[in-house]
Each structure stands twice: as structure tokens, then as C-alpha cells.
CSV table of C-alpha atoms in Angstrom, one decimal:
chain,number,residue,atom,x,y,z
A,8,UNK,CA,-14.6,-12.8,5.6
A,9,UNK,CA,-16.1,-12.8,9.2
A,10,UNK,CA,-12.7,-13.4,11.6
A,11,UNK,CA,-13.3,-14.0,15.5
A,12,UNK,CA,-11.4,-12.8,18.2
A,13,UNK,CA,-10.0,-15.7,20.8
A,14,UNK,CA,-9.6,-15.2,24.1
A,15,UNK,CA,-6.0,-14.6,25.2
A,16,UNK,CA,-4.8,-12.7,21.8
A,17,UNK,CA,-7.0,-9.7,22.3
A,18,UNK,CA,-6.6,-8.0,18.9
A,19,UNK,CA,-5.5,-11.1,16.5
A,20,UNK,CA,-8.5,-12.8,14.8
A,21,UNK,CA,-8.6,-16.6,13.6
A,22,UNK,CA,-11.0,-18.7,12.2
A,23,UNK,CA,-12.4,-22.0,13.5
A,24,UNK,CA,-11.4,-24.9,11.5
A,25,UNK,CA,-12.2,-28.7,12.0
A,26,UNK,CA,-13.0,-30.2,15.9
A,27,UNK,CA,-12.8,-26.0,16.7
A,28,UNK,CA,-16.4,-25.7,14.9
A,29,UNK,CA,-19.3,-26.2,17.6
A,30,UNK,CA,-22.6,-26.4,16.1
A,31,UNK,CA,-24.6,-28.8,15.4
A,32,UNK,CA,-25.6,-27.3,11.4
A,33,UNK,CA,-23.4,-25.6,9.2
A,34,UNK,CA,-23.9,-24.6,5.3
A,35,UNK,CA,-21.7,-26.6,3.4
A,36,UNK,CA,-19.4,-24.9,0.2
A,37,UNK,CA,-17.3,-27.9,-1.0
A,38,UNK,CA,-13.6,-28.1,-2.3
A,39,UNK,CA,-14.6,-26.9,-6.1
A,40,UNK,CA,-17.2,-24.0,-4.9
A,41,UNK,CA,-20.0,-26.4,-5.3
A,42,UNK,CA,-22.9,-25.7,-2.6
A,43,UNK,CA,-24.0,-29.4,-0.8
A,44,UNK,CA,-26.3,-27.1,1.4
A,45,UNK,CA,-27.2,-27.9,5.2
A,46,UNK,CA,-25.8,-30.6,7.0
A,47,UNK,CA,-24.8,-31.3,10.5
A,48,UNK,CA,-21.3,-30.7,11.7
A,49,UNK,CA,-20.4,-34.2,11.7
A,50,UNK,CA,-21.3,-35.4,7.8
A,51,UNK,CA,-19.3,-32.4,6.7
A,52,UNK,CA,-16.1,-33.4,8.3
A,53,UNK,CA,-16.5,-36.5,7.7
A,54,UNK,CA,-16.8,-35.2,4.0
A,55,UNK,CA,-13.4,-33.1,4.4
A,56,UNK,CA,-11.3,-35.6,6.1
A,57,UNK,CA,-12.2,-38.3,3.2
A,58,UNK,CA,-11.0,-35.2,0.7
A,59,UNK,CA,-8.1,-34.9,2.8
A,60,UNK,CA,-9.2,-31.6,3.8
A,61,UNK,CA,-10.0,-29.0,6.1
A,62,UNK,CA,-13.6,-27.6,7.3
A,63,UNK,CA,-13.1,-23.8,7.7
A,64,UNK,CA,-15.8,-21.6,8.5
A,65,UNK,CA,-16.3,-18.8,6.6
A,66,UNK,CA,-19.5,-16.7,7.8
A,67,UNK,CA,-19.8,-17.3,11.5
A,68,UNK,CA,-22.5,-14.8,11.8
A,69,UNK,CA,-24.6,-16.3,9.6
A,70,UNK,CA,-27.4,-18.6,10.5
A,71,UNK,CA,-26.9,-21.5,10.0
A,72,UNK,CA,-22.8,-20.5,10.0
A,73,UNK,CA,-21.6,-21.4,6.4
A,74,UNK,CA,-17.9,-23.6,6.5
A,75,UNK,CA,-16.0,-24.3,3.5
A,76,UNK,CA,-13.8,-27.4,2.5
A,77,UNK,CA,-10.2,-26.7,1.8
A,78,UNK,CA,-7.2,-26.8,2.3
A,79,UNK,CA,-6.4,-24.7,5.4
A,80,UNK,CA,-2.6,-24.2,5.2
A,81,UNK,CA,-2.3,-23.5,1.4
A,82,UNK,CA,-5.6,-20.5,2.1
A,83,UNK,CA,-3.2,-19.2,5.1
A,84,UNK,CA,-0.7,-19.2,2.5
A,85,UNK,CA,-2.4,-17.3,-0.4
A,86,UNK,CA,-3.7,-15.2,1.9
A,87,UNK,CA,-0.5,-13.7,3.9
A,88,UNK,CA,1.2,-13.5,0.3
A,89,UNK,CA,-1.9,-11.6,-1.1
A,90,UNK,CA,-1.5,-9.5,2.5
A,91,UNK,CA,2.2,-9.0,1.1
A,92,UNK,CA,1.4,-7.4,-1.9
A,93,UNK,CA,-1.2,-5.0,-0.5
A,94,UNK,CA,1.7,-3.2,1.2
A,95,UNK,CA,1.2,0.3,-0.9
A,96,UNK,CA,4.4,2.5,-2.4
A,97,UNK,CA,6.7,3.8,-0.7
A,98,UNK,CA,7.0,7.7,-0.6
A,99,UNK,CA,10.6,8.7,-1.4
A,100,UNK,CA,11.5,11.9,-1.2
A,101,UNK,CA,14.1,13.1,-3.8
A,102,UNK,CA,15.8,16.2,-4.7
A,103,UNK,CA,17.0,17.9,-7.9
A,104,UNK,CA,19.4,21.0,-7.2
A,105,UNK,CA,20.1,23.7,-9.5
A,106,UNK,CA,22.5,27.1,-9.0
A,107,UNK,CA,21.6,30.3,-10.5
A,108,UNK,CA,23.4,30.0,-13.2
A,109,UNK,CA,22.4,26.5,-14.4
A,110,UNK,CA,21.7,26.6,-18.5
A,111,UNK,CA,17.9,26.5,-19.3
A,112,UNK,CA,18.2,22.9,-21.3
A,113,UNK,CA,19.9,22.0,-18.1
A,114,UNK,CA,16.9,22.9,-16.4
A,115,UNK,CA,14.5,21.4,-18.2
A,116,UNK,CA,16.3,18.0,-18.1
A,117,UNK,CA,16.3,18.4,-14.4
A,118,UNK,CA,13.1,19.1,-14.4
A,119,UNK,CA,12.2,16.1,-16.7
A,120,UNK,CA,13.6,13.7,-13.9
A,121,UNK,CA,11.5,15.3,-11.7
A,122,UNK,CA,8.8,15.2,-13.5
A,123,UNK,CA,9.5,11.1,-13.7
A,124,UNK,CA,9.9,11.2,-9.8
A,125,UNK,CA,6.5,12.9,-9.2
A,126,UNK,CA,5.2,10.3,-12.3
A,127,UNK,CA,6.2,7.2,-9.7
A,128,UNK,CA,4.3,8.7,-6.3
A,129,UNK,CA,7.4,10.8,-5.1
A,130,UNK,CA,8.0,13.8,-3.2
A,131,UNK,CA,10.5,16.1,-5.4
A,132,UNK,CA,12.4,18.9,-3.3
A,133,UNK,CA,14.0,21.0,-5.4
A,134,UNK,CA,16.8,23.1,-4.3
A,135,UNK,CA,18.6,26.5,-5.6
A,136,UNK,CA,22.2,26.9,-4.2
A,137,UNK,CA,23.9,30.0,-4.0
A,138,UNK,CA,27.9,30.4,-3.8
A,139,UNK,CA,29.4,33.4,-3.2
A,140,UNK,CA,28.7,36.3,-5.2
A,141,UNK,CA,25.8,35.1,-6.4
A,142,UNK,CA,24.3,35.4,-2.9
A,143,UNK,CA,23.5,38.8,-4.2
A,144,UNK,CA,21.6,38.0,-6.8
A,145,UNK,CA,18.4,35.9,-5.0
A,146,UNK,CA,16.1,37.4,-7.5
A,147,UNK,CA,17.5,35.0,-9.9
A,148,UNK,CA,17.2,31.9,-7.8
A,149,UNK,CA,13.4,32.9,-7.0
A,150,UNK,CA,12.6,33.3,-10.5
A,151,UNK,CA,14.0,30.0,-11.5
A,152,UNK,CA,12.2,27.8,-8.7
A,153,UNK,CA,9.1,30.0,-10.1
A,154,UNK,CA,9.8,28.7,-13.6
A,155,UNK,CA,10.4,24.6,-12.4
A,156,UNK,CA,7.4,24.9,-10.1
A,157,UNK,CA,5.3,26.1,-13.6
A,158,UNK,CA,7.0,23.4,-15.5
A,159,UNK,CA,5.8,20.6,-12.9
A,160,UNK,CA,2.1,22.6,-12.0
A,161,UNK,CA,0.4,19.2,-14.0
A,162,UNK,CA,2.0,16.6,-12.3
A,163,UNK,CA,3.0,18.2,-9.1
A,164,UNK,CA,1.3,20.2,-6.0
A,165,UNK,CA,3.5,22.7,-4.1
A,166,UNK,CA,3.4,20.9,-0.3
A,167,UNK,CA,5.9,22.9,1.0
A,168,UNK,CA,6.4,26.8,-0.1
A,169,UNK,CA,9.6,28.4,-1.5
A,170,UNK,CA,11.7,29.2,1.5
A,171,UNK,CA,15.3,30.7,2.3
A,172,UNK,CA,17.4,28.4,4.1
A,173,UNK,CA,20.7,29.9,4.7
A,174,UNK,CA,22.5,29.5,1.1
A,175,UNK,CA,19.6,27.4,-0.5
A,176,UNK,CA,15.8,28.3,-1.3
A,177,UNK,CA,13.8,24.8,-1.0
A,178,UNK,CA,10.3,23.9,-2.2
A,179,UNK,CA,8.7,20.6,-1.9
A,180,UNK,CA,6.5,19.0,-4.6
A,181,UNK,CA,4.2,16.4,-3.9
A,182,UNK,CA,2.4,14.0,-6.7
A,183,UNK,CA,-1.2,15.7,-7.6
């Protein structure tokens, strides 16, 4: 739908409606999507105003421009609310955590959340925390982000690489 800009609100668009139409023909859609054809300005809102109506136009550039009868406020209505639901999904970021020594079924159920996450358009970090002695043992923390990041390789894309930061390796998933 062809919008034009008015001067004064660079950057917003609106349509000519009623008296704010200026030519002297305009292509006529009415009320139930029914063409009437070519008609001058006049006849067709004469036309809307005995439906009660409005005469939008539709397709400026066109020649002659084509203006629909309707009702102006309900379309302003339907179409912020269908404006509303376009709004796309949020990213959230969550984050499953897991020590060293973490059980392998207690893995897998983490992983199964994440897998859920990732399933719904969200960024997973997942997070190995060491505690004290086991600071000595990284090799076990880098083997089991290997394993989750296999687990998740058909839902998920690594976005961020395994990395050592301070007592924690982190790696961030995104949805493929």
C-alpha cells in the first residue's frame, strides 16, 4: 500500500482520506471489495458519506489514483494491531551450568533443557564451574563442554568458542 510523506513529519507517512483527496478521477473499490470503476472525486464521496464511510486512497501512484470505501478508523485499527503482532521473538539468552563432577544423566537432562531453549529461538551459554581442587583437573571440564556441544550440534551452532574465564569455561550456542 502506497503511503505519502506530508510536509512537516519528514519520515511518517499517511494516506489521504475524504476532502484530503484532490483529483478530479479516482478508481472506485467499494465497502464489500466490489469494483464501481471510474468516477470523479465528488460521486464517490458522496457514495461514502451516504455508507457512512470513509474514501481512502489506496494506490496514489496509480493513474487514475484508485480510493477505497471504508471505514478509516477501524483499518487504522487492524492495521497497528496487525503492526503489533509482527514484532518478531525475543532472543533470550540462558544459561545451564555444570561442575566437573556433575553425573552423566544429570547432564543429559541439562542438556535436554537446553536443547528446549535453542528449540524456542534462544541463545544457550553453557557454563563449567570449577571449585577448588578441581581447578586442577580442566581436562575434565573441556571434555564435558566437548560432549554437551556434540549433544546440541543438531539444534545448535557454536557462536561463541569454549573459553577460560577465571574459574568457569563458557561457550555460547545459538539456534541453527
Amino acid at each position: 500500500m502506497n503511503l505519502r510523506r506530508t510536509p512537516g513529519n519528514e519520515g511518517k507517512f499517511q494516506q489521504r482520506i475524504n476532502e484530503q483527496i484532490r483529483v478530479r478521477e479516482v478508481r472506485v473499490i467499494a465497502e464489500d471489495g466490489t469494483q464501481l470503476g471510474v468516477m470523479p472525486t465528488l460521486k464517490a464521496l458522496t457514495r461514502a458519506h451516504e455508507a457512512e464511510l470513509d474514501l481512502v486512497e489506496v494506490a496514489p501512484n496509480e493513474k487514475p489514483p484508485v480510493c477505497r470505501i471504508m471505514d478509516y478508523g477501524k483499518f487504522k485499527y487492524q492495521m497497528t494491531k496487525k503492526q503489533s503482532k509482527a514484532n518478531p521473538h525475543q532472543i533470550k539468552v540462558k544459561e545451564i551450568r555444570l561442575r566437573p563432577g556433575t553425573g552423566e544423566h544429570d547432564v543429559i537432562t541439562k542438556v535436554n533443557n537446553a536443547r528446549g531453549f535453542l528449540e524456542k529461538k534462544d541463545k544457550v551459554i553453557v557454563s563449567i564451574m570449577f571449585r577448588g581442587r578441581e581447578l586442577a583437573h580442566i581436562q575434565e571440564g573441556e571434555k564435558m563442554m566437548r560432549q554437551v556441544i556434540e549433544l546440541l550440534s543438531s539444534v545448535a551452532k557454536v557462536e561463541a568458542a569454549p573459553s577460560r574465564q577465571g574459574k568457569r569455561i563458557i561457550c555460547t550456542l545459538a539456534p541453527n
